[in-house]
CSV table of C-alpha atoms in Angstrom, one decimal:
chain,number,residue,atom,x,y,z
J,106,UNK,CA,-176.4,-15.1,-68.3
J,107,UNK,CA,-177.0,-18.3,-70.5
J,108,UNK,CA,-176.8,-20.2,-67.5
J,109,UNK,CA,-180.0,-18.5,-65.3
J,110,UNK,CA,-181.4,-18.5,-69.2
J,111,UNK,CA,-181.5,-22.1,-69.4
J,112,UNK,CA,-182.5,-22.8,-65.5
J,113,UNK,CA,-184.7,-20.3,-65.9
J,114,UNK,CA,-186.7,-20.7,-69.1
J,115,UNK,CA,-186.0,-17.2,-70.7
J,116,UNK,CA,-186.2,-16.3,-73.9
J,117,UNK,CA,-183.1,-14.8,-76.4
J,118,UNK,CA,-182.1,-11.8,-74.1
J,119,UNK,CA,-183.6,-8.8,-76.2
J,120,UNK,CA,-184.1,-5.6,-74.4
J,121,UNK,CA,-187.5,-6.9,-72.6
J,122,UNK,CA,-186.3,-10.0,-70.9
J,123,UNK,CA,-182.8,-8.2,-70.7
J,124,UNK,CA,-184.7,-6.7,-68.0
J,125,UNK,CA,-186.0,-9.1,-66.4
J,126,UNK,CA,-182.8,-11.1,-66.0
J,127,UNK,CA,-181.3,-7.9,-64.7
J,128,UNK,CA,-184.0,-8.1,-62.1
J,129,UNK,CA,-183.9,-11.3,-61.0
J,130,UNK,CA,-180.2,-10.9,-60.1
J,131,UNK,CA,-180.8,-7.1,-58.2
J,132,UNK,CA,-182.8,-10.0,-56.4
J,133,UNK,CA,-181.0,-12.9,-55.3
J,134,UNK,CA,-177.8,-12.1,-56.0
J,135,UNK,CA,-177.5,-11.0,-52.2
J,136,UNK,CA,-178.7,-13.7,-51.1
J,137,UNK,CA,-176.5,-15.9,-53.6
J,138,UNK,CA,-173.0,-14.1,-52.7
J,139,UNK,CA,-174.2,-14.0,-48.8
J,140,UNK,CA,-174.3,-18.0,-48.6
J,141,UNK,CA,-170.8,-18.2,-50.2
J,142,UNK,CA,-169.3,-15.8,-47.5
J,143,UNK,CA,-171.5,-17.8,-44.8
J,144,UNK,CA,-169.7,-21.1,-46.1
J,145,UNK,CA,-166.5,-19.8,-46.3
J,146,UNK,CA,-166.4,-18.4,-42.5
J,147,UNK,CA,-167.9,-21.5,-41.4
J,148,UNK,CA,-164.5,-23.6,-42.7
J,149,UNK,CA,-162.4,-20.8,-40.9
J,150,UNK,CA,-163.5,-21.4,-37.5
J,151,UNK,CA,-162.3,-24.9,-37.1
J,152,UNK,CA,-159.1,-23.3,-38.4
J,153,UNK,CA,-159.2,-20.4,-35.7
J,154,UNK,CA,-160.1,-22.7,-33.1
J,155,UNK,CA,-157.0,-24.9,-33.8
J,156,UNK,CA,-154.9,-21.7,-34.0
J,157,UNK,CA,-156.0,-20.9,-30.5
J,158,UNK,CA,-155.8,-23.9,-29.0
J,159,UNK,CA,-151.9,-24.8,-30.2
J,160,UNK,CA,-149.9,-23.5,-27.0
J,161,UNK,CA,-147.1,-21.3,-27.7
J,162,UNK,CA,-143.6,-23.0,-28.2
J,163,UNK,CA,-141.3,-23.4,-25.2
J,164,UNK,CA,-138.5,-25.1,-24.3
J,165,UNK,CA,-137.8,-27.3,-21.5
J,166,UNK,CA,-137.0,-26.5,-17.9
J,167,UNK,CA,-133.4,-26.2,-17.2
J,168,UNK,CA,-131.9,-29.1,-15.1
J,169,UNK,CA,-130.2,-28.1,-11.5
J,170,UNK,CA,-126.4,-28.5,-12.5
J,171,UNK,CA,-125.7,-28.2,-8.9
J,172,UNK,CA,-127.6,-30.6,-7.9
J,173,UNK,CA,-126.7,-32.8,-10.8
J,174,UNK,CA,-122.9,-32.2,-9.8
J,175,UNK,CA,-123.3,-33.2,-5.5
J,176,UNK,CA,-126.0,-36.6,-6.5
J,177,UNK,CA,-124.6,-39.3,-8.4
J,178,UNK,CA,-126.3,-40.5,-11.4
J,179,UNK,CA,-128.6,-44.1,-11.4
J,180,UNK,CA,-127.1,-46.4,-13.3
J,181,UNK,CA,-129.2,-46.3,-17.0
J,182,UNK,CA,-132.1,-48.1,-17.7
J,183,UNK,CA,-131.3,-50.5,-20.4
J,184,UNK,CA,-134.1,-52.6,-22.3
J,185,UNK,CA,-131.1,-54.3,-24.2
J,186,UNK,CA,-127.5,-54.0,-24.0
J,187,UNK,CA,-127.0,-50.6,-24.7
J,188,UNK,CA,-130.5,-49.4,-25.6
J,189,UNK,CA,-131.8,-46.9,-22.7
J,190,UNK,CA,-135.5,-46.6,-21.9
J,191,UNK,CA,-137.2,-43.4,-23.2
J,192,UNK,CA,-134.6,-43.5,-26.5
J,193,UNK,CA,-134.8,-44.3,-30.2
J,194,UNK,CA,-132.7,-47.2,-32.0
J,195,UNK,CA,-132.4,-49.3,-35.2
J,196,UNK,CA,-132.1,-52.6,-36.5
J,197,UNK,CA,-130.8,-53.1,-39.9
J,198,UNK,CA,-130.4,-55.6,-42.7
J,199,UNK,CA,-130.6,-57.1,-45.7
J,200,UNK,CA,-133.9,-58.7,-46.8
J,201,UNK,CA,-134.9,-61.9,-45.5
J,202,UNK,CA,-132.2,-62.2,-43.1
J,203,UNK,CA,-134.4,-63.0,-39.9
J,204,UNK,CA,-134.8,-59.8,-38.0
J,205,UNK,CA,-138.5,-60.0,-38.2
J,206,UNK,CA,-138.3,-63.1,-35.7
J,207,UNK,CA,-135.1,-61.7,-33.6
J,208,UNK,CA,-137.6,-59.2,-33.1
J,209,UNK,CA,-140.1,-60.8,-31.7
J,210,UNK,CA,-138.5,-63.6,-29.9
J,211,UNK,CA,-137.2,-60.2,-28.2
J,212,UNK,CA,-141.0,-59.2,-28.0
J,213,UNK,CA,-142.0,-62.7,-25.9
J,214,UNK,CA,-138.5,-62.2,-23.8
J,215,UNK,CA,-139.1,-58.9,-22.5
J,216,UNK,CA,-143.0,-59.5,-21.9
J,217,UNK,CA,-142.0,-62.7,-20.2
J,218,UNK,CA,-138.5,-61.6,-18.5
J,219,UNK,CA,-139.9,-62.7,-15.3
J,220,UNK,CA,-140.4,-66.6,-16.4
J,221,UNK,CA,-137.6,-68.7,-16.5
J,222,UNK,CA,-136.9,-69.9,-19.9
J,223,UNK,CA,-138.3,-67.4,-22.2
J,224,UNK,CA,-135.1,-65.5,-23.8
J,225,UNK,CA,-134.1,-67.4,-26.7
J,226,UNK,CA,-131.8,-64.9,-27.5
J,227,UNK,CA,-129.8,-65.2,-24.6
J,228,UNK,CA,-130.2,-61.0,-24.0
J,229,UNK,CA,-130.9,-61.0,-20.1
J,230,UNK,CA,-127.0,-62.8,-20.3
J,231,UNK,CA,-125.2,-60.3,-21.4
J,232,UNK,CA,-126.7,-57.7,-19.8
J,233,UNK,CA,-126.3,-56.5,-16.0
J,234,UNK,CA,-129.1,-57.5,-14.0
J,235,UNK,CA,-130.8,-59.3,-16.8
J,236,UNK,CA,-134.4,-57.9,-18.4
J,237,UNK,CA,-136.8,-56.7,-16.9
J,238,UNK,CA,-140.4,-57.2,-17.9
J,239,UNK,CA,-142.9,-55.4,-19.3
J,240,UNK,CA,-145.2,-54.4,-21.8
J,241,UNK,CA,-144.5,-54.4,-25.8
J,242,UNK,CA,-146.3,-52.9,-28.2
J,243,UNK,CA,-145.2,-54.8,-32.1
J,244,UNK,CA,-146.6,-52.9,-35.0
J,245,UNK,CA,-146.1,-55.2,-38.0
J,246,UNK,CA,-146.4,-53.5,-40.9
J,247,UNK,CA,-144.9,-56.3,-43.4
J,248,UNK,CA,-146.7,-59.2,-42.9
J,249,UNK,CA,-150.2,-60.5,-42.8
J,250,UNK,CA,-152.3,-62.3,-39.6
J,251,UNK,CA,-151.2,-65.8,-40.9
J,252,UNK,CA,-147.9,-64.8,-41.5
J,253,UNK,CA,-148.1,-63.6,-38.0
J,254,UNK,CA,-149.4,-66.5,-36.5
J,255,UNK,CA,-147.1,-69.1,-37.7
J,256,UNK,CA,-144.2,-67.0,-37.3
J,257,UNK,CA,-145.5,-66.6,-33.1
J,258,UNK,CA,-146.8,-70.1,-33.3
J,259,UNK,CA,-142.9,-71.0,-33.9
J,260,UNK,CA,-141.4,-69.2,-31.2
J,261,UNK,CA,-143.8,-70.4,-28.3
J,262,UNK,CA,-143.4,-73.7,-29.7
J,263,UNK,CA,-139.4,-73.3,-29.1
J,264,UNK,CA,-140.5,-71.9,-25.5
J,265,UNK,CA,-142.2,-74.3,-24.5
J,266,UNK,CA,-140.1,-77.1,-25.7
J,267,UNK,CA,-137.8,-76.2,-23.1
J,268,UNK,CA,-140.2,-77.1,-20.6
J,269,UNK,CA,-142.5,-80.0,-19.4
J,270,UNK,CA,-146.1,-79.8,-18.6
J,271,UNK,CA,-146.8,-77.9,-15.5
J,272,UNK,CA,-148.0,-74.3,-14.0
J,273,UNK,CA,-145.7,-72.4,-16.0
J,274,UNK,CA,-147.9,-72.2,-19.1
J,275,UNK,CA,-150.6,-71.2,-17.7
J,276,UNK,CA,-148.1,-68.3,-16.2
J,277,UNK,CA,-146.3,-68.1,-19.5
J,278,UNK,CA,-149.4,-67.6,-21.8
J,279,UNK,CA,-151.0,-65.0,-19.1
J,280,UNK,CA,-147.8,-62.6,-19.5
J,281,UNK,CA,-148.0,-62.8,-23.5
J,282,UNK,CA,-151.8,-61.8,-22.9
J,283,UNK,CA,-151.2,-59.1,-20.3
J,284,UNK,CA,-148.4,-57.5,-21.8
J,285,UNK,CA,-147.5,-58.1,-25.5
J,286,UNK,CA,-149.4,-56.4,-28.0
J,287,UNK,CA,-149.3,-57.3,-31.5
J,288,UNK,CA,-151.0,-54.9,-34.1
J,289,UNK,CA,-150.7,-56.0,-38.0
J,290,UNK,CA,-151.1,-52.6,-39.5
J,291,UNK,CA,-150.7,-53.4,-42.9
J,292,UNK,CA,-152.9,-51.6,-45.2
J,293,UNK,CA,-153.7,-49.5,-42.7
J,294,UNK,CA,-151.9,-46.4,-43.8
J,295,UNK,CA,-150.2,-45.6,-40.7
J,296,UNK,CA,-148.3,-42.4,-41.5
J,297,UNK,CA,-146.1,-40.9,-38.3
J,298,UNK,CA,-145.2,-38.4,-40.3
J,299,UNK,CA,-149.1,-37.3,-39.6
J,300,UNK,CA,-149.2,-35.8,-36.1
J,301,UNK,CA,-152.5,-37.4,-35.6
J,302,UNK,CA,-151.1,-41.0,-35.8
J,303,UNK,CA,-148.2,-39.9,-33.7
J,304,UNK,CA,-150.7,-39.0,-30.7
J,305,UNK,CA,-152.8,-42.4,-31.2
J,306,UNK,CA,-149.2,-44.1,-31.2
J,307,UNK,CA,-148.4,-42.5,-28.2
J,308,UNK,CA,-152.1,-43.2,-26.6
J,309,UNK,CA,-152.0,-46.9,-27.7
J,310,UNK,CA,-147.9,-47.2,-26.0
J,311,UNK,CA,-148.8,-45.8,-22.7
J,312,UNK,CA,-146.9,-47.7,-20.2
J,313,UNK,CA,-144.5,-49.9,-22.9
J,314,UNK,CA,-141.2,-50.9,-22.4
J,315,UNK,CA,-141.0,-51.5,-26.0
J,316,UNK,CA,-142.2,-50.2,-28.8
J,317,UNK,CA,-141.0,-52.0,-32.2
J,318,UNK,CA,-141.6,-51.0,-36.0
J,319,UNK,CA,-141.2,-53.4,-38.7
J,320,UNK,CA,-140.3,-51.7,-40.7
J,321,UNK,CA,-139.8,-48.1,-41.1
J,322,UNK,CA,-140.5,-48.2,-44.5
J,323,UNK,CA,-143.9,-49.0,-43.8
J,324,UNK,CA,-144.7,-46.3,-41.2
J,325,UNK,CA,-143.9,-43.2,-43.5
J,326,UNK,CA,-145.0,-41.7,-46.4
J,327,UNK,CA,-141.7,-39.2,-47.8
J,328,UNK,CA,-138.9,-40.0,-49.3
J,329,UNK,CA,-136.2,-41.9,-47.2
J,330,UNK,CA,-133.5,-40.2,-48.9
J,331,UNK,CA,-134.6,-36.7,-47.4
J,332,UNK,CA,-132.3,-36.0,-44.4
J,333,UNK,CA,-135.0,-33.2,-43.7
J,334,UNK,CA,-138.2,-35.9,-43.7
J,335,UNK,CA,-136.3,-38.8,-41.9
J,336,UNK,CA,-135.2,-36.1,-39.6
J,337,UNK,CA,-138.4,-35.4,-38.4
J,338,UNK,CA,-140.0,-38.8,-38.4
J,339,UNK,CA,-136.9,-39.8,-36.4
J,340,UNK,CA,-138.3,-36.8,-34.0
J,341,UNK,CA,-141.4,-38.0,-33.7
J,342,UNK,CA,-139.9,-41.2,-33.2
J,343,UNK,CA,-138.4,-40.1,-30.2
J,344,UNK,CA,-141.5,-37.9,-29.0
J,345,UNK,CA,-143.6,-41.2,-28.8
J,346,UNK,CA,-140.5,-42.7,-26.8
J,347,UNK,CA,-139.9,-39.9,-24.4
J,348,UNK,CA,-143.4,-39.4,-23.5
J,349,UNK,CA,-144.4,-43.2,-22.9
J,350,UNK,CA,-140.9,-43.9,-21.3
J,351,UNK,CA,-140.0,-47.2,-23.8
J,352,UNK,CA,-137.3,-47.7,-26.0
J,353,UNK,CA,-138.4,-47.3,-29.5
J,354,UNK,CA,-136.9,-50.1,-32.0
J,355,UNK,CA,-137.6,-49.1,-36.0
J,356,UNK,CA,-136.5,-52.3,-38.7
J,357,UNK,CA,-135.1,-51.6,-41.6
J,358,UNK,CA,-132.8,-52.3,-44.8
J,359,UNK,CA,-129.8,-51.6,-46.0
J,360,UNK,CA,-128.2,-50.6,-49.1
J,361,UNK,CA,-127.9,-52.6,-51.9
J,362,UNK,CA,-124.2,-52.1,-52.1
J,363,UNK,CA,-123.1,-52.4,-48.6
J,364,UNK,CA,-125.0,-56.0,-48.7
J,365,UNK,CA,-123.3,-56.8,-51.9
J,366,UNK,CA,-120.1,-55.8,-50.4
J,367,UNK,CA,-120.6,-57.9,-47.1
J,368,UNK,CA,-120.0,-54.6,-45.5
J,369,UNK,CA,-124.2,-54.5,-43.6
J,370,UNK,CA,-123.0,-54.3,-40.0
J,371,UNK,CA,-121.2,-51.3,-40.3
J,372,UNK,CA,-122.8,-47.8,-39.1
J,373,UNK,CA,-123.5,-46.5,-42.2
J,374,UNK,CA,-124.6,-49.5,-44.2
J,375,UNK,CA,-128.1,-48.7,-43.2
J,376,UNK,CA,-130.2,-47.7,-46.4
J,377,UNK,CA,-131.8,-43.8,-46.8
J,378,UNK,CA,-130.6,-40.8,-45.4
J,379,UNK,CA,-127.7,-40.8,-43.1
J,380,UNK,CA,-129.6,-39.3,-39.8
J,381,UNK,CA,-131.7,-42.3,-39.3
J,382,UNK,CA,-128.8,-44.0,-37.9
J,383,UNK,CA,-127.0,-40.8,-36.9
J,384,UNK,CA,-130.1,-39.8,-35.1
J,385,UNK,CA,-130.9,-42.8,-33.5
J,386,UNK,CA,-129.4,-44.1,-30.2
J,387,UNK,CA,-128.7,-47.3,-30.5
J,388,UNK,CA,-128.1,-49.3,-33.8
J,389,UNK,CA,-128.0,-53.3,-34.6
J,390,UNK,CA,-126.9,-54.6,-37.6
J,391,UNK,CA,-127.7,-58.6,-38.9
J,392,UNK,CA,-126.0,-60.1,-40.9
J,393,UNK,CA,-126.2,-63.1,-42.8
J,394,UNK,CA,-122.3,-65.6,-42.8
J,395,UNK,CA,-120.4,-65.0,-45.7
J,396,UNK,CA,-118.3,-67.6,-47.8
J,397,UNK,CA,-115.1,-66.7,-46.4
J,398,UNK,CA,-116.4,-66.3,-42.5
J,399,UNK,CA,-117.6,-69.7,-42.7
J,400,UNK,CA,-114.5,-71.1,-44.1
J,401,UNK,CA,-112.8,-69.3,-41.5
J,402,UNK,CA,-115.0,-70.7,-38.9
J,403,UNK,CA,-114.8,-74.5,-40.6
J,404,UNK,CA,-119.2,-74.4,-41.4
J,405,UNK,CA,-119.8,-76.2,-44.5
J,406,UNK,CA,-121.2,-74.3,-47.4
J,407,UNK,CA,-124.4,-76.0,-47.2
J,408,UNK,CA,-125.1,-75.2,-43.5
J,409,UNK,CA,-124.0,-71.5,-43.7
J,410,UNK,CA,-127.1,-70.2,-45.1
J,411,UNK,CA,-128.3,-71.2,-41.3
J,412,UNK,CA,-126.3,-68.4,-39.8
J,413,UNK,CA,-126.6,-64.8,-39.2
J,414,UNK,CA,-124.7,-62.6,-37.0
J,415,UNK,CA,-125.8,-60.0,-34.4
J,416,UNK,CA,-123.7,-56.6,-34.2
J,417,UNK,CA,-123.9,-53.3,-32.8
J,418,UNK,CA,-122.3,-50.6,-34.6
J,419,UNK,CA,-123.8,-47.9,-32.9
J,420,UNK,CA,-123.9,-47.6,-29.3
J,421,UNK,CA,-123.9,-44.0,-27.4
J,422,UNK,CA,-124.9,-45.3,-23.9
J,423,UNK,CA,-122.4,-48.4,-22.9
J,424,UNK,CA,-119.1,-49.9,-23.6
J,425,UNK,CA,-118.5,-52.0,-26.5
J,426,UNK,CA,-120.8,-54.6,-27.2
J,427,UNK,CA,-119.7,-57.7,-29.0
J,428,UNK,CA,-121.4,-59.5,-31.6
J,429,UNK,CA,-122.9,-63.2,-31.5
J,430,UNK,CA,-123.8,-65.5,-34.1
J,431,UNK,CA,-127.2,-67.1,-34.4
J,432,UNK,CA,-128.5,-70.4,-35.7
J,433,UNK,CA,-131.5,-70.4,-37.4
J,434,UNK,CA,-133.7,-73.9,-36.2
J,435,UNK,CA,-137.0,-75.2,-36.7
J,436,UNK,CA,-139.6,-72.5,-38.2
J,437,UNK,CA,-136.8,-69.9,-38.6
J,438,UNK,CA,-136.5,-69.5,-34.9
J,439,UNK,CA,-132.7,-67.9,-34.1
J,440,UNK,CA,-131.0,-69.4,-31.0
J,441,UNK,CA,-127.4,-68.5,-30.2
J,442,UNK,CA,-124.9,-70.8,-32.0
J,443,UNK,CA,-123.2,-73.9,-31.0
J,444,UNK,CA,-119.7,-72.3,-31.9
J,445,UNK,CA,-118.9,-69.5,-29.0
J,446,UNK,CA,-116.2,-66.9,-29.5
J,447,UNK,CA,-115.5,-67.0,-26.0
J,448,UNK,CA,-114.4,-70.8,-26.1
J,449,UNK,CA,-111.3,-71.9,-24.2
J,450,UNK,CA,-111.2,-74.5,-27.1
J,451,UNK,CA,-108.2,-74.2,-28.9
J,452,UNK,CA,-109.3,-75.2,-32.4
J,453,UNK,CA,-112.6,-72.9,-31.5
J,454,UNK,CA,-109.9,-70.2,-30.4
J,455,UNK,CA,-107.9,-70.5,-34.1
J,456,UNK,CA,-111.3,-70.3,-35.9
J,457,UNK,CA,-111.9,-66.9,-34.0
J,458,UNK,CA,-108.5,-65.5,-34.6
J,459,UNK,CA,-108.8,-66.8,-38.4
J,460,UNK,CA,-112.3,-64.7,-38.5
J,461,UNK,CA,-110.8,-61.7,-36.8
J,462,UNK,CA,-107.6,-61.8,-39.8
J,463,UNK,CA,-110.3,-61.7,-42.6
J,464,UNK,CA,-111.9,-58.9,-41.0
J,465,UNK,CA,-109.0,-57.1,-40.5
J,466,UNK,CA,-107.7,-58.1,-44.0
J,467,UNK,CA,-111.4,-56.4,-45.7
J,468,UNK,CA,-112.1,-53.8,-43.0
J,469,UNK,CA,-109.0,-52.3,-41.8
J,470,UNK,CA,-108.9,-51.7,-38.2
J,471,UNK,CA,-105.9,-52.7,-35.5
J,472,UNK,CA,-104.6,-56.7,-36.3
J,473,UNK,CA,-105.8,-59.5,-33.9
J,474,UNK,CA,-104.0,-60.1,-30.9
J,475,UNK,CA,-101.9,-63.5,-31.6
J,476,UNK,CA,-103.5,-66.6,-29.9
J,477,UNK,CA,-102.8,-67.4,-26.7
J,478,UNK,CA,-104.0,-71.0,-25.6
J,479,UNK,CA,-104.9,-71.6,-21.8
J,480,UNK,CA,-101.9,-74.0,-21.4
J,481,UNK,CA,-99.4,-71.1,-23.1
J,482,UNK,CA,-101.0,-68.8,-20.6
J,483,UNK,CA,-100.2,-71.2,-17.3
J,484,UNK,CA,-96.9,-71.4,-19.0
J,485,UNK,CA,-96.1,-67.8,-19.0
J,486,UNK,CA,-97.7,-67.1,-15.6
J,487,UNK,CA,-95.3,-69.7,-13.8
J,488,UNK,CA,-92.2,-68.5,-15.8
J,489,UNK,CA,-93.1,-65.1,-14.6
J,490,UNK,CA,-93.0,-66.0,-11.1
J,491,UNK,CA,-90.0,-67.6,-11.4
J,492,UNK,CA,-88.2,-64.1,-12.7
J,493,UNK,CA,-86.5,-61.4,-10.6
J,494,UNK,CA,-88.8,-58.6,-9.5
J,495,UNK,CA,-87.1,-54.6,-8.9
J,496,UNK,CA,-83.4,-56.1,-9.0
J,497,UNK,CA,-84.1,-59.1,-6.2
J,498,UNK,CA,-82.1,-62.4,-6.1
């Protein structure tokens, strides 16, 4: 009442103007309470419309198990050892460790699997048939365009300083164009929690290989304690990989106490709630060289820092995949280290089984097998000749 008063210039409200008030409202009040109503039904029909057009939930067509049982399977589809195409994985560590630019040396490797020379990393040798190229889509949350650039900048340069002038760059740099994509999304407030982003993320990977998000902190907006929140972002994680058909890579950290402990490649060392590893497919862990591993490996303290190592705690899809030591070079660039575990070397062979006794020592597990060097092994192959087989003379 005070308010039409005052909009309305009436007097003190004695019996008179009372009236008048009373009769402006038998007046407009219909009109007044029939916009409100007209308002309010015009911000339900988007809401019906919605409702209408969701489709009903169903689940998948049943596979032929008969047919399944007679056809034997193709061999999987692997992107890297032990990730399959279509699936979601994870690649953990501490901060600052370098997985930023093991990521994206993988990014140029894969776009450019079909030029010689390209994979730093070495991944097309220890995987069967080698990778196989095409497009990657890097969403790179953490870092700014000239962060970017010099980081990319670093890793063509070590490219291309395998190579001499010729053709090949013009090949090399038309790959990179054609099928990496690199998207710094940093303050952008990508959220794939939001179905909305999930559907432009899924538009924008059409036809990837690779899909890689560094990092998953930066990609969400809940808590990544919540098994119930990470749950379902690691479901939409693998919505966007099963409808585009590429392996989906998320980076993250892990906990404060497993790096403190020296424990970050194992499984579980991964920070957050336990189902974004035990969800994902596939899961990497890097590492940076501790004390004792490079005593036990003879690198001096001042070079160790230069060192990280590559392992892969969670794999549902292959064999057993064994780790591999880095060395970081010129612009933080990783390259596979001058010191294989593989060697036929015997001092390089004692540094291995000394490695393997400290882990064994820390993290449990069945003891190393003793070392045998190659001339102990032609040693005990020609003395086994020379012994009586089923009772002969």
């Amino acid at each position: 009442m005070d308010w039409l008063i005052s909009q309305h210039g009436l007097s003190s409200p004695d019996r008179r103007n009372f009236e008048a008030v009373r009769s402006f409202l038998d007046q407009h009040s219909a009109r007044f309470i029939g916009l409100t109503l007209s308002e309010h039904a015009e911000r339900q029909i988007p809401a019906r419309e919605a409702e209408a057009a969701k489709a009903p939930f169903a689940l998948p067509r049943a596979v032929d198990v008969v047919e399944m049982g007679r056809k034997p399977a193709k061999p999987l589809d692997c992107v890297l050892p032990g990730l399959v195409a279509g699936t979601t994985g994870t690649l953990f560590s501490p901060g600052a460790t370098g997985k930023s630019f093991l990521m994206l040396e993988t990014a140029v490797a894969i776009a450019c699997a079909d030029i010689a020379g390209t994979d730093l990393l070495g991944w097309g040798s220890r995987q069967q048939g080698g990778l196989r190229p095409g497009k990657v889509l890097y969403i790179a949350g953490e870092d700014p365009p000239p962060v970017l650039h010099m980081r990319l900048h670093a890793v063509i340069a070590a490219v291309t300083g395998r190579h001499g002038p010729g053709p090949w760059r013009a090949d090399f740099d038309a790959a990179l164009r054609r099928r990496l994509q690199l998207i710094p999304s940093i303050g952008s407030q990508l959220d794939l929690l939001d179905e909305e982003h999930v559907d432009l993320l899924c538009k924008t990977a059409q036809g990837a290989r690779l899909i890689i998000l560094d990092t998953l902190s930066r990609v969400h907006t809940a808590d990544e304690n919540s098994n119930a929140a990470m749950a379902g972002l690691v479901r939409n994680f693998e919505r966007v990989a099963t409808s585009t058909g590429a392996a989906l890579v998320f980076l993250h950290h892990v906990a404060k106490a497993a790096a403190r402990e020296q424990k970050g490649d194992e499984q579980q060392a991964s920070r957050g709630a336990s189902v974004l590893v035990d969800n994902a497919r596939w899961g990497a862990a890097l590492s940076k060289m501790s004390k004792a591993e490079a005593e036990a490996l003879d690198i001096s303290e001042d070079r160790r820092h230069f060192y990280v190592r590559l392992a892969i705690p969670k794999n549902n899809y292959s064999a057993p995949i064994d780790g591999v030591w880095f060395e970081r070079r010129q612009g933080g660039v990783l390259v596979p280290s001058d010191f294989a575990e593989q060697s036929e070397d015997p001092a390089s062979s004692k540094r291995v089984f000394r490695l393997a006794q400290l882990r064994h020592k820390h993290r449990g597990g069945p003891p190393p097998e003793p070392i045998v060097t190659p001339v102990a092994k032609h040693a005990a192959s020609v003395e086994a000749g020379r012994r009586p087989r089923n009772g002969a003379i």
